Short mmCIF file of N, CA and C in Angstrom, two decimals:
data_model
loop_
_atom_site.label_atom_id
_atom_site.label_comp_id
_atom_site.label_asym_id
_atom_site.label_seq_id
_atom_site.Cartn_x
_atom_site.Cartn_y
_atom_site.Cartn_z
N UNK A 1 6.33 -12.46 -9.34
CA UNK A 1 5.04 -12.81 -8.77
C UNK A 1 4.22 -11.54 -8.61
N UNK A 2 2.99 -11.39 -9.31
CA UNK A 2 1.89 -10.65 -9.04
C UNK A 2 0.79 -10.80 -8.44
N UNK A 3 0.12 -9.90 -7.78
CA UNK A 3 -1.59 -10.40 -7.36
C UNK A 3 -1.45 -8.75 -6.77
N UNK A 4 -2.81 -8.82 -6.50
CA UNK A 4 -3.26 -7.76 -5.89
C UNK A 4 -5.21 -8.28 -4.98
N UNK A 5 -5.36 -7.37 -3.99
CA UNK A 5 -6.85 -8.19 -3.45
C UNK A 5 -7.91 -6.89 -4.17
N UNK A 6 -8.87 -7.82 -4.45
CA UNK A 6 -9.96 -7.05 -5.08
C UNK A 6 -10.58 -6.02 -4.45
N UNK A 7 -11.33 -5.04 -4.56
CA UNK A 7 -12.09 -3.92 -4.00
C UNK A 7 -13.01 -4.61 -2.91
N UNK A 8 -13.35 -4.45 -1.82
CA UNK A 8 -14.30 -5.02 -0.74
C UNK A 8 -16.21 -5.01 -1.72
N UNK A 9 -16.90 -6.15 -1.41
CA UNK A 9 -17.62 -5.79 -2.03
C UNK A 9 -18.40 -5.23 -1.88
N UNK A 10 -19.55 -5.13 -2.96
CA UNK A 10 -20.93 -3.87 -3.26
C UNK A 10 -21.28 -3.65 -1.93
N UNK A 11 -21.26 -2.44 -0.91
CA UNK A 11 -21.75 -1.77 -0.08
C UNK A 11 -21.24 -2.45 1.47
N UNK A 12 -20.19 -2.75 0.83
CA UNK A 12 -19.31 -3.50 2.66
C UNK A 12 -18.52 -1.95 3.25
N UNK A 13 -19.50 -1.90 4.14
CA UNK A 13 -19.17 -0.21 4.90
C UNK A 13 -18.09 -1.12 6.20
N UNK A 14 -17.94 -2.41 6.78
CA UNK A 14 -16.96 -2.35 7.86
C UNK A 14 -15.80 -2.15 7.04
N UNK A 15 -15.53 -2.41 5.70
CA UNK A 15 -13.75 -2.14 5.79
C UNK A 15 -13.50 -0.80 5.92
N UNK A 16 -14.16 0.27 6.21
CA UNK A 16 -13.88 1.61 5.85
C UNK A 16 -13.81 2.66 4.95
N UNK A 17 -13.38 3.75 4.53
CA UNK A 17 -13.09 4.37 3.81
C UNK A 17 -12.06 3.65 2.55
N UNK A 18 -12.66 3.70 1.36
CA UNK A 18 -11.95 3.15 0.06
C UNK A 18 -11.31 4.15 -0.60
N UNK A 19 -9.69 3.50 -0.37
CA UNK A 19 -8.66 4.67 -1.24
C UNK A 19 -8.68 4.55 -2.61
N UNK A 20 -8.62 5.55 -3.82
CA UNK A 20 -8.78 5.17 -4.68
C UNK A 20 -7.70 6.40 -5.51
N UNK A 21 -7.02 5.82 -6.86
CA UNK A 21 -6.60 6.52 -7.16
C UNK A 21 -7.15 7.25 -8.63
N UNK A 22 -6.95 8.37 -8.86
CA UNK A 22 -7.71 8.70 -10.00
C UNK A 22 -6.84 9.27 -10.70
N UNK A 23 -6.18 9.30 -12.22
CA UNK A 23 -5.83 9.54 -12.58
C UNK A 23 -5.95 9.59 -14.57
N UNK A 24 -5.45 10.96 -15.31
CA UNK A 24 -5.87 10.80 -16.47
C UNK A 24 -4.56 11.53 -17.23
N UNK A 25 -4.83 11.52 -18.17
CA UNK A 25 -3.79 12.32 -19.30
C UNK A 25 -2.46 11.68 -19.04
N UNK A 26 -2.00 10.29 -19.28
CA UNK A 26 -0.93 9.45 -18.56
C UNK A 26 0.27 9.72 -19.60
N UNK A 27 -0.10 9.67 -20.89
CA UNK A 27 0.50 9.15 -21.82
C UNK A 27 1.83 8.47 -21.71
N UNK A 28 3.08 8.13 -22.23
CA UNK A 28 3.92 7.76 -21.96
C UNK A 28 5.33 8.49 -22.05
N UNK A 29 5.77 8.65 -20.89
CA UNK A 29 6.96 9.79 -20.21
C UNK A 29 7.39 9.23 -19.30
N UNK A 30 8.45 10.24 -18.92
CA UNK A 30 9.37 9.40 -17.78
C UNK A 30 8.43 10.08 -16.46
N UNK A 31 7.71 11.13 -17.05
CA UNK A 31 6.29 11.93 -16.05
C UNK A 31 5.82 10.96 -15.73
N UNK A 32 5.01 10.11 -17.02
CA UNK A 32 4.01 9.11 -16.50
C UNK A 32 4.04 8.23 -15.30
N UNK A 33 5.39 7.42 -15.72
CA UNK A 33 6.01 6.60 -14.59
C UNK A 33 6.19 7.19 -13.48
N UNK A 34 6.26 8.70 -13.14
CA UNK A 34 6.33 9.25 -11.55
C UNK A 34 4.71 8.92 -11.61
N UNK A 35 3.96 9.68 -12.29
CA UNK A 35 2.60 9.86 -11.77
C UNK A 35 2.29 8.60 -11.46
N UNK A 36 2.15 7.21 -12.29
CA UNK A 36 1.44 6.28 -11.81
C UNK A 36 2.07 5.58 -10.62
N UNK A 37 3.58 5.38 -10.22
CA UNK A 37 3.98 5.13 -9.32
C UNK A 37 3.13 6.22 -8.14
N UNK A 38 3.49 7.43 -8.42
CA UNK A 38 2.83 8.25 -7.22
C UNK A 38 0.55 8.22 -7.06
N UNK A 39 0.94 7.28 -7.55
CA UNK A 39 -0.99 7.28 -7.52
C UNK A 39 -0.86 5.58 -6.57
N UNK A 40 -0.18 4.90 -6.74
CA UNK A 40 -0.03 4.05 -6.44
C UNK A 40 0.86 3.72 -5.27
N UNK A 41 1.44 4.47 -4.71
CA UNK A 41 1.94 4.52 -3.67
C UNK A 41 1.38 6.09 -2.66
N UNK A 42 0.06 7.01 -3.26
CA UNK A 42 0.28 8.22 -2.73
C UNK A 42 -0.20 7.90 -0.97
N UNK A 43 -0.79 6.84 -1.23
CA UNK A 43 -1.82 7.27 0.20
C UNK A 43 -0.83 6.49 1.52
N UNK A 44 0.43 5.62 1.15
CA UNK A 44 1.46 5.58 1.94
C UNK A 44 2.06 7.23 2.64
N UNK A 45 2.26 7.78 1.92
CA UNK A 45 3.06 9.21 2.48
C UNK A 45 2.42 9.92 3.27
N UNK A 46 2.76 10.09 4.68
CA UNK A 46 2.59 11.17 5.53
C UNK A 46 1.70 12.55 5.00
N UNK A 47 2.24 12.76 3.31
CA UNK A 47 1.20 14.31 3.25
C UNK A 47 0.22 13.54 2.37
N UNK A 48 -0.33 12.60 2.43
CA UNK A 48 -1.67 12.01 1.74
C UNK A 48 -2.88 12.72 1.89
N UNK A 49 -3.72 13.09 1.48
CA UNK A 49 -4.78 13.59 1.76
C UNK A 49 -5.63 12.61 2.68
N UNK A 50 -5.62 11.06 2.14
CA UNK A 50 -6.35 9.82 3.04
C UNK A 50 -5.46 9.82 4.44
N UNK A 51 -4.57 9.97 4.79
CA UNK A 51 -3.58 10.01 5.61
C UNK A 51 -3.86 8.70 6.55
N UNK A 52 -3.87 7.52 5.96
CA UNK A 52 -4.71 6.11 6.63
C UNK A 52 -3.37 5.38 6.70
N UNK A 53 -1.96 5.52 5.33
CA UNK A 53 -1.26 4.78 5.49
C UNK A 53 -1.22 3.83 4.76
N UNK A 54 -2.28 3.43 3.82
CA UNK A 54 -2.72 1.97 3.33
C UNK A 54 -2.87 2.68 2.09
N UNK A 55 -1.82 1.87 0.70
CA UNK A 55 -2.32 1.80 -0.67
C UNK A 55 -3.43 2.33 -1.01
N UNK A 56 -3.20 2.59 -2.37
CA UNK A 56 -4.74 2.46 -2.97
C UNK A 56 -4.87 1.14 -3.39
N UNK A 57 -6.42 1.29 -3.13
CA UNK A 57 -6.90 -0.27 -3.76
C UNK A 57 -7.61 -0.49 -5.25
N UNK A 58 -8.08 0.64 -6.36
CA UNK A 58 -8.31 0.67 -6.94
C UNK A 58 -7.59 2.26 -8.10
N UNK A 59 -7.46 2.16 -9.25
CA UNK A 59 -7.07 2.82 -9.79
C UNK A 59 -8.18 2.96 -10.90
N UNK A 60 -8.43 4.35 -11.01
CA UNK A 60 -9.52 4.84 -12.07
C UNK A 60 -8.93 5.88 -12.95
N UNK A 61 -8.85 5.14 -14.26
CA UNK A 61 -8.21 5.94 -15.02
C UNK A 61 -8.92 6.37 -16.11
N UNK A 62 -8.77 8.07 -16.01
CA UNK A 62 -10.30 8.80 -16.68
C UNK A 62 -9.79 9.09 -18.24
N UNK A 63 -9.23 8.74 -18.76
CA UNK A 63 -9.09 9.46 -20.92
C UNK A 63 -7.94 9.71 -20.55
N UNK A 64 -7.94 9.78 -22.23
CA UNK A 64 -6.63 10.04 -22.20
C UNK A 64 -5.50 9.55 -22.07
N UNK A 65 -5.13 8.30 -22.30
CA UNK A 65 -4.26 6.93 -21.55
C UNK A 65 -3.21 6.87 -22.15
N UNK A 66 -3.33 6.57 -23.68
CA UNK A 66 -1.72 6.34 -24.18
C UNK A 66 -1.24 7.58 -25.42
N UNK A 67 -2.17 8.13 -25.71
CA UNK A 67 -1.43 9.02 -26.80
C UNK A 67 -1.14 8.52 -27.83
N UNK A 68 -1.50 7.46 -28.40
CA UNK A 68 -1.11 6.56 -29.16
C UNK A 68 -1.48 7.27 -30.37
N UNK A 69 -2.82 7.77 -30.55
CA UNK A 69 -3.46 8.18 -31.96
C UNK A 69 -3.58 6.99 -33.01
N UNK A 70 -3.74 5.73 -32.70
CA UNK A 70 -4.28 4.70 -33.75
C UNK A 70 -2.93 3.63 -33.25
N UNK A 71 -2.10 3.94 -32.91
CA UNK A 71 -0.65 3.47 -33.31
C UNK A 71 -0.80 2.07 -32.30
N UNK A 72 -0.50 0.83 -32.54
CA UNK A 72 -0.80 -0.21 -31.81
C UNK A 72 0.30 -0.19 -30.85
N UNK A 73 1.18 -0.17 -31.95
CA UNK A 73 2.62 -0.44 -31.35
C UNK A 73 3.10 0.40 -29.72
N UNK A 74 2.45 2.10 -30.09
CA UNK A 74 2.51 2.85 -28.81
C UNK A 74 1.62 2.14 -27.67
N UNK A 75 0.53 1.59 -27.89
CA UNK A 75 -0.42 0.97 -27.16
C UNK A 75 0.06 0.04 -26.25
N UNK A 76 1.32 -0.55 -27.04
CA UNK A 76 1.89 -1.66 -26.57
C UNK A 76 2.83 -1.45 -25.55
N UNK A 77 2.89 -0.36 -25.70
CA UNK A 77 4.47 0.42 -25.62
C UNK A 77 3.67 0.74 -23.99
N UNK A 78 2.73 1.72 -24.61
CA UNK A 78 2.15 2.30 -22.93
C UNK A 78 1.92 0.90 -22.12
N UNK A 79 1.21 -0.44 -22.50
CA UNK A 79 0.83 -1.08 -21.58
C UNK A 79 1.75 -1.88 -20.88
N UNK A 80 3.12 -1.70 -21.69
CA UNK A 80 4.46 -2.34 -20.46
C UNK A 80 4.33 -1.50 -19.51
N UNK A 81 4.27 -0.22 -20.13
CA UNK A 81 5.04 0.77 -18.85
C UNK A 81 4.12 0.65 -17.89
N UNK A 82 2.83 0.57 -18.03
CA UNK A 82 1.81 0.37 -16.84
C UNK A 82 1.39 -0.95 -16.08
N UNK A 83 1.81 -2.29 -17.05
CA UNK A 83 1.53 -3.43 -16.33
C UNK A 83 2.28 -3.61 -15.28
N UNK A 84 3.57 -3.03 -14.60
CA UNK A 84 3.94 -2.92 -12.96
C UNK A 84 2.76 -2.56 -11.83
N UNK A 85 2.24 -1.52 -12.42
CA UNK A 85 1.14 -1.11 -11.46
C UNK A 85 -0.02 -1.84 -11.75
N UNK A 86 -0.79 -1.85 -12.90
CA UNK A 86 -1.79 -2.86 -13.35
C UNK A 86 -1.53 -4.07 -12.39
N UNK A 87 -0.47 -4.78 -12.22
CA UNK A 87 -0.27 -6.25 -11.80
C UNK A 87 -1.03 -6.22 -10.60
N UNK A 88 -0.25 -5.20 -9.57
CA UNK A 88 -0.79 -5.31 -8.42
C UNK A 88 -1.70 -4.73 -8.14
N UNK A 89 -2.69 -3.79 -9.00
CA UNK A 89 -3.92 -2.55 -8.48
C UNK A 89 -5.16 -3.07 -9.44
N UNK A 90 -6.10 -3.56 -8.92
CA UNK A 90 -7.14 -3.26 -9.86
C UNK A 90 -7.30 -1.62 -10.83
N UNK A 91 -8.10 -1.81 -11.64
CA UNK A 91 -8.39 -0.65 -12.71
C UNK A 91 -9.49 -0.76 -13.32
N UNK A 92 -10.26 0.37 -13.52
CA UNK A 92 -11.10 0.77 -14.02
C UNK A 92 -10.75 2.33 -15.12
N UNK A 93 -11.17 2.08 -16.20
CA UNK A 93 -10.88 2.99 -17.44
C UNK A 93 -12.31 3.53 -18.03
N UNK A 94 -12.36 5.14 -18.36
CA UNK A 94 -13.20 5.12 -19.53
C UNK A 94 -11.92 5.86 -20.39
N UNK A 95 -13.00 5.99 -21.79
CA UNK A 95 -11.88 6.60 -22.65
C UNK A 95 -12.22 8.14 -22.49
N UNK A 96 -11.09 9.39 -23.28
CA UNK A 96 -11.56 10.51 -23.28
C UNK A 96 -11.12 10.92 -25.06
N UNK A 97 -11.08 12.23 -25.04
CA UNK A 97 -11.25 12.18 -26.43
C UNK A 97 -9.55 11.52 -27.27
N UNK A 98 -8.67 11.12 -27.02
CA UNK A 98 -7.77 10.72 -27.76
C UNK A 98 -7.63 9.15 -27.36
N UNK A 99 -8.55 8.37 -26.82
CA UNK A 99 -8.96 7.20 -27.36
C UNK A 99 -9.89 7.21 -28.42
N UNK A 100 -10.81 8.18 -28.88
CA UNK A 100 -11.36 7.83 -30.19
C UNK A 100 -11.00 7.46 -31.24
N UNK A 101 -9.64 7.79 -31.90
CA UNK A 101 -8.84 6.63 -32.47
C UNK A 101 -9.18 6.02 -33.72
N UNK A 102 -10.47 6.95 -34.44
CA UNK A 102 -11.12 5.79 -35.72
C UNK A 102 -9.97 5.07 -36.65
N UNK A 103 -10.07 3.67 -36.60
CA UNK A 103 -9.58 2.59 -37.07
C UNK A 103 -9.56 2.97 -38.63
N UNK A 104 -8.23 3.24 -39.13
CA UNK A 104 -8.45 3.54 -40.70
C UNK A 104 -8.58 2.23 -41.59
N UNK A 105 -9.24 1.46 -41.14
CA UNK A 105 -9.93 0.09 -42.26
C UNK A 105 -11.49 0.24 -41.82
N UNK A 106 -11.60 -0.08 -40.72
CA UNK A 106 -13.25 -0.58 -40.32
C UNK A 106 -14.08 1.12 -40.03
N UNK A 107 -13.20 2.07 -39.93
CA UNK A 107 -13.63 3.18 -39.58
C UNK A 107 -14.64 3.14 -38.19
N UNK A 108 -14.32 2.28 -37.32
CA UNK A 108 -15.00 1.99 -36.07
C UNK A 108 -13.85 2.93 -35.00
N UNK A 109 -14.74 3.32 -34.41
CA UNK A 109 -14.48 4.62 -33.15
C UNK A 109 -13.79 3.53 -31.89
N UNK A 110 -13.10 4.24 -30.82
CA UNK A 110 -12.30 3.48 -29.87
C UNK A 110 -11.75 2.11 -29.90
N UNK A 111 -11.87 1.63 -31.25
CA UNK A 111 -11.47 0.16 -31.51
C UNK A 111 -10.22 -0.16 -30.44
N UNK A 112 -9.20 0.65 -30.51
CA UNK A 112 -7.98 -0.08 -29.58
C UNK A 112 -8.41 0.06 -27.86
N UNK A 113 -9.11 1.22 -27.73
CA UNK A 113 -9.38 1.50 -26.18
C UNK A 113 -10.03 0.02 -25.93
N UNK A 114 -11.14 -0.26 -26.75
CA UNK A 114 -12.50 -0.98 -26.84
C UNK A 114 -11.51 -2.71 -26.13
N UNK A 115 -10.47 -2.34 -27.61
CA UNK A 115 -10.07 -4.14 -26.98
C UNK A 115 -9.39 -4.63 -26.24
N UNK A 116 -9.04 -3.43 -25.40
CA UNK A 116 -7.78 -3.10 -24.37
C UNK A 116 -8.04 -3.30 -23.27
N UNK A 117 -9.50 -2.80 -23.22
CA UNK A 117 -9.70 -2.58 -21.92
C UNK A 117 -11.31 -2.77 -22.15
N UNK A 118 -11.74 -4.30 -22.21
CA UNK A 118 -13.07 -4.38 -21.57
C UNK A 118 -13.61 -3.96 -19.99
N UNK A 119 -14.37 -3.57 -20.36
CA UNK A 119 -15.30 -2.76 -19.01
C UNK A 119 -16.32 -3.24 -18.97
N UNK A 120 -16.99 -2.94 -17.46
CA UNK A 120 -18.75 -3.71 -17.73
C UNK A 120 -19.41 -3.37 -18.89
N UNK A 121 -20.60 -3.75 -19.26
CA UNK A 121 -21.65 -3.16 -20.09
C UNK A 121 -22.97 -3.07 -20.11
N UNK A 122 -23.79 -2.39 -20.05
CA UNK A 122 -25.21 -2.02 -20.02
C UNK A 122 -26.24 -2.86 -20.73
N UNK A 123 -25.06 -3.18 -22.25
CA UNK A 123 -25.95 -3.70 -23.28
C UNK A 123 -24.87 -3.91 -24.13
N UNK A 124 -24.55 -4.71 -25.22
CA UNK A 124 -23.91 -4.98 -26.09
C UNK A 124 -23.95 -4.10 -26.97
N UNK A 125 -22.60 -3.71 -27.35
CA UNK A 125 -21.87 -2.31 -28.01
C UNK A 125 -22.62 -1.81 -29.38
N UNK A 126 -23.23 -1.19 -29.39
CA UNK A 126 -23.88 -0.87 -31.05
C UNK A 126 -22.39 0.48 -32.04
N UNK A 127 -22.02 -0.37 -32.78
CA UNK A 127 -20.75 0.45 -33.40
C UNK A 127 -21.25 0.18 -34.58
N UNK A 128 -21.29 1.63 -35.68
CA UNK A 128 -20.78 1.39 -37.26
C UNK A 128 -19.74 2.62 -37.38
N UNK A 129 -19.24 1.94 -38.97
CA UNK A 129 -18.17 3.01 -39.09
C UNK A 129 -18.31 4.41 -39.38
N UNK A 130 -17.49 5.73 -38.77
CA UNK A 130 -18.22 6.80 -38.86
C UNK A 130 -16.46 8.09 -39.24
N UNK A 131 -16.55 8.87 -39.02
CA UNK A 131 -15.45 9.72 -39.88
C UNK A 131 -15.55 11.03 -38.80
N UNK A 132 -14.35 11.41 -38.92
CA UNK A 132 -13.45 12.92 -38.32
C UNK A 132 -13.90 13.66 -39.48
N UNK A 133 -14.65 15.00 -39.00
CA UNK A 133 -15.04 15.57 -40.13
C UNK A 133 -13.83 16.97 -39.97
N UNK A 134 -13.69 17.36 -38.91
CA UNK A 134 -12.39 18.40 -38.50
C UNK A 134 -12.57 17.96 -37.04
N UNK A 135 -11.04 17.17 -36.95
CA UNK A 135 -10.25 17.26 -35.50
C UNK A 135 -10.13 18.31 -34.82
N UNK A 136 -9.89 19.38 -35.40
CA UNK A 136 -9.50 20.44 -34.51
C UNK A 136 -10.88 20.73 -33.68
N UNK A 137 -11.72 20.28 -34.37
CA UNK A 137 -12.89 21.51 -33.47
C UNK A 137 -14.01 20.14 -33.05
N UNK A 138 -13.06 19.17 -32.89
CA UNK A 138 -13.82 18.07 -32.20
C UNK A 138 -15.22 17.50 -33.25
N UNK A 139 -15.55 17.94 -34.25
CA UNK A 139 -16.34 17.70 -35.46
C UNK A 139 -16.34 16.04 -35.84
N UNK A 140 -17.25 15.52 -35.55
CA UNK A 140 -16.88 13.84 -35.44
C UNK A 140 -18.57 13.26 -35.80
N UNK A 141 -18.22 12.37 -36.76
CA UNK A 141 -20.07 11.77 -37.11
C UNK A 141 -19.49 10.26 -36.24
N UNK A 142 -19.45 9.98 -35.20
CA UNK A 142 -19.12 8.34 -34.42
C UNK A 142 -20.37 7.57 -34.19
N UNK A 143 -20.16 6.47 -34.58
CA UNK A 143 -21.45 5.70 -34.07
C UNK A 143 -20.78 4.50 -33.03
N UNK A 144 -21.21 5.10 -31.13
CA UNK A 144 -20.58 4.35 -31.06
C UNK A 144 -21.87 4.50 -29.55
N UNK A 145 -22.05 3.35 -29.05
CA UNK A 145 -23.01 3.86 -28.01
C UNK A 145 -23.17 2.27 -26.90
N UNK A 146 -23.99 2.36 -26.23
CA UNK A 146 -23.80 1.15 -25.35
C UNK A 146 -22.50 0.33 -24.89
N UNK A 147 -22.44 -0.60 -24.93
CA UNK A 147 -21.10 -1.32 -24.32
C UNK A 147 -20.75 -1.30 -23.23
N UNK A 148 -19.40 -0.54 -22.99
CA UNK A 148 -18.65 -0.25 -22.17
C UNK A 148 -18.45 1.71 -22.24
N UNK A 149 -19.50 2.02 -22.87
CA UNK A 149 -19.33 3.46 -23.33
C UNK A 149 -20.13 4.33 -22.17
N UNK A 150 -21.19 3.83 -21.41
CA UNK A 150 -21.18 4.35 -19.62
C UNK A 150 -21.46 2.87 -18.70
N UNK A 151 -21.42 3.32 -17.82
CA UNK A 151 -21.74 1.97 -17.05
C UNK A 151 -21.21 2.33 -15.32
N UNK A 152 -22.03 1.45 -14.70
CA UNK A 152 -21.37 2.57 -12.91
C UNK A 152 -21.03 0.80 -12.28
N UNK A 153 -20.50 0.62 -11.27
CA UNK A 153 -20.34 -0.08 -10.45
C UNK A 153 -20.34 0.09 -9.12
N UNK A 154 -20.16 -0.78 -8.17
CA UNK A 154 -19.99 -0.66 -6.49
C UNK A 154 -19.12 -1.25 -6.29
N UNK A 155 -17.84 -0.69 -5.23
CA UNK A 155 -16.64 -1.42 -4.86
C UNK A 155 -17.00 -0.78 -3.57
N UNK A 156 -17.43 -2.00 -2.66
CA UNK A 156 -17.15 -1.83 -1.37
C UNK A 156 -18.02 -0.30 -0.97
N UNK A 157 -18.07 0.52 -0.46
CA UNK A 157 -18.73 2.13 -0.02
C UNK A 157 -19.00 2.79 -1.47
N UNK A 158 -18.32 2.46 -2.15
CA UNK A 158 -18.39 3.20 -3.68
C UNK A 158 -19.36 3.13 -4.51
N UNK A 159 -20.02 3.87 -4.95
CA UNK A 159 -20.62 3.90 -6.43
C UNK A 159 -19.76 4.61 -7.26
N UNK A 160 -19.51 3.94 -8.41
CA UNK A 160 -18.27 4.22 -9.23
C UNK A 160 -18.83 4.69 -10.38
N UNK A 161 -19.10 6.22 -11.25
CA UNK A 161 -20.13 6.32 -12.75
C UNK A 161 -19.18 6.48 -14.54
N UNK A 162 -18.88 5.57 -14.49
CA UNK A 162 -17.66 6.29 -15.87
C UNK A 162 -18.82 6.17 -17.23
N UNK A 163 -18.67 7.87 -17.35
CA UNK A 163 -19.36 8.09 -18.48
C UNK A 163 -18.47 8.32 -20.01
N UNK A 164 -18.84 8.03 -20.95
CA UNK A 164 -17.67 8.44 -22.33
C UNK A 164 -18.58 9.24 -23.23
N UNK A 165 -17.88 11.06 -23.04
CA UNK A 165 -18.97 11.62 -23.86
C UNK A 165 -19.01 11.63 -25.09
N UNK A 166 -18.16 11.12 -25.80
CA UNK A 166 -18.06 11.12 -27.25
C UNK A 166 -19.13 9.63 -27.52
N UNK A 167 -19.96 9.02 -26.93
CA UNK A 167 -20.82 7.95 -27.30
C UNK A 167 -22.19 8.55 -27.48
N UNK A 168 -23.11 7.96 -28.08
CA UNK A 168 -24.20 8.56 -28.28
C UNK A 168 -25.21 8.16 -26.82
N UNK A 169 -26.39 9.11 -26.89
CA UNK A 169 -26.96 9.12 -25.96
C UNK A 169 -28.04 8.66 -26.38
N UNK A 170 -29.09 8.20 -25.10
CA UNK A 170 -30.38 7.32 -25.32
C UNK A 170 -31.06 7.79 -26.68
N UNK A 171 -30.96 9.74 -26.66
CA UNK A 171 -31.62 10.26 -27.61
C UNK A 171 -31.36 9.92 -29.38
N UNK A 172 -30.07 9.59 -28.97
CA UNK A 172 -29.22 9.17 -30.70
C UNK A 172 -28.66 10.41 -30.90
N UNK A 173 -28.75 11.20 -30.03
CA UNK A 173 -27.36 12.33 -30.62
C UNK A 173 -25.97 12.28 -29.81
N UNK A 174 -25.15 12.73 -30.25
CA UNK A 174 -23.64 12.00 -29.88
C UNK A 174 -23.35 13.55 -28.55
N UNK A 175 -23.21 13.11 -28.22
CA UNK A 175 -23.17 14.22 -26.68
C UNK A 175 -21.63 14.77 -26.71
N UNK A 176 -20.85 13.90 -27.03
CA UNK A 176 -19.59 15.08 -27.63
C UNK A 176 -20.04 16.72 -28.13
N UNK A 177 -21.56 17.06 -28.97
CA UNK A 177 -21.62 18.32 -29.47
C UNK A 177 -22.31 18.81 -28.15
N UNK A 178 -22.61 18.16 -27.61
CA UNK A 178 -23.62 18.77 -26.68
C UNK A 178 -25.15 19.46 -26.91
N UNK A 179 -24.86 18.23 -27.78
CA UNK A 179 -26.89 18.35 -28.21
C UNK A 179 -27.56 17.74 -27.37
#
């Protein structure tokens, strides 16, 4: 049996201070499983920084997630190891740069992050297919912008902003170069 209770809502200041856990670079290890257990149980322990005693109620998980590099199967692999905590914690995800991931058929950018993990959206996703020109030096033509690629929310006291810089910006240049 799973459940978990949702975040208090948009701008409800009586429940208090909102614990939240933040966490990135998870991939899959016997590390991972300490870290997400310990994000998920941190604000129980005496040396908590929240020192309230009470769970987190939300988990924000910033890039970087499975390490997969295209591979479904790892995808699959990471989302057992995390659906224990998933079950009971809400989540919120953006991607970072090793969800970009271009799909070697459709050549479409974050395709597995994208279908993994719907997120709000601003506007419906504008994607065409685009190419790794050199990995190493982050060199990337992506067309990938709107969607779920920024977007902010309110949980309860929170304004929440997950930005994904490898998406293009209002201007049409891809902010990964930092144009």
């Amino acid at each position: 049996q799973h459940g978990f209770s949702t975040p208090p809502p948009p701008g409800a200041l009586e429940a208090g201070p909102m614990r939240l856990a933040v966490v990135g670079d998870i991939g899959d290890t016997p590390f991972s499983r300490e870290t997400l257990s310990g994000a998920f149980k941190a604000a129980e322990s005496d040396h908590s920084l929240i020192g309230s005693g009470a769970e987190s109620e939300l988990l924000l998980l910033v890039g970087d997630l499975s390490y997969a590099n295209g591979n479904g199967s790892k995808w699959d692999a990471w989302g057992a190891m995390v659906e224990p905590v998933l079950s009971e914690l809400p989540m919120v995800a953006t991607p970072g740069n090793h969800e970009i991931e271009m799909d070697p058929i459709t050549k479409l950018a974050f395709t597995h992050f994208r279908e993994r993990f719907p997120m709000p959206q601003i506007a419906p996703e504008v994607t065409a297919p685009g190419e790794i020109i050199d990995a190493s030096t982050y060199d990337m033509a992506l067309h990938f912008d709107l969607g779920s690629s920024y977007f902010s929310l309110d949980l309860g006291p929170v304004h929440v902003v997950c930005l994904n810089p490898y998406a293009l910006g209002a201007s049409g240049l891809s902010t990964a170069s930092g144009e």
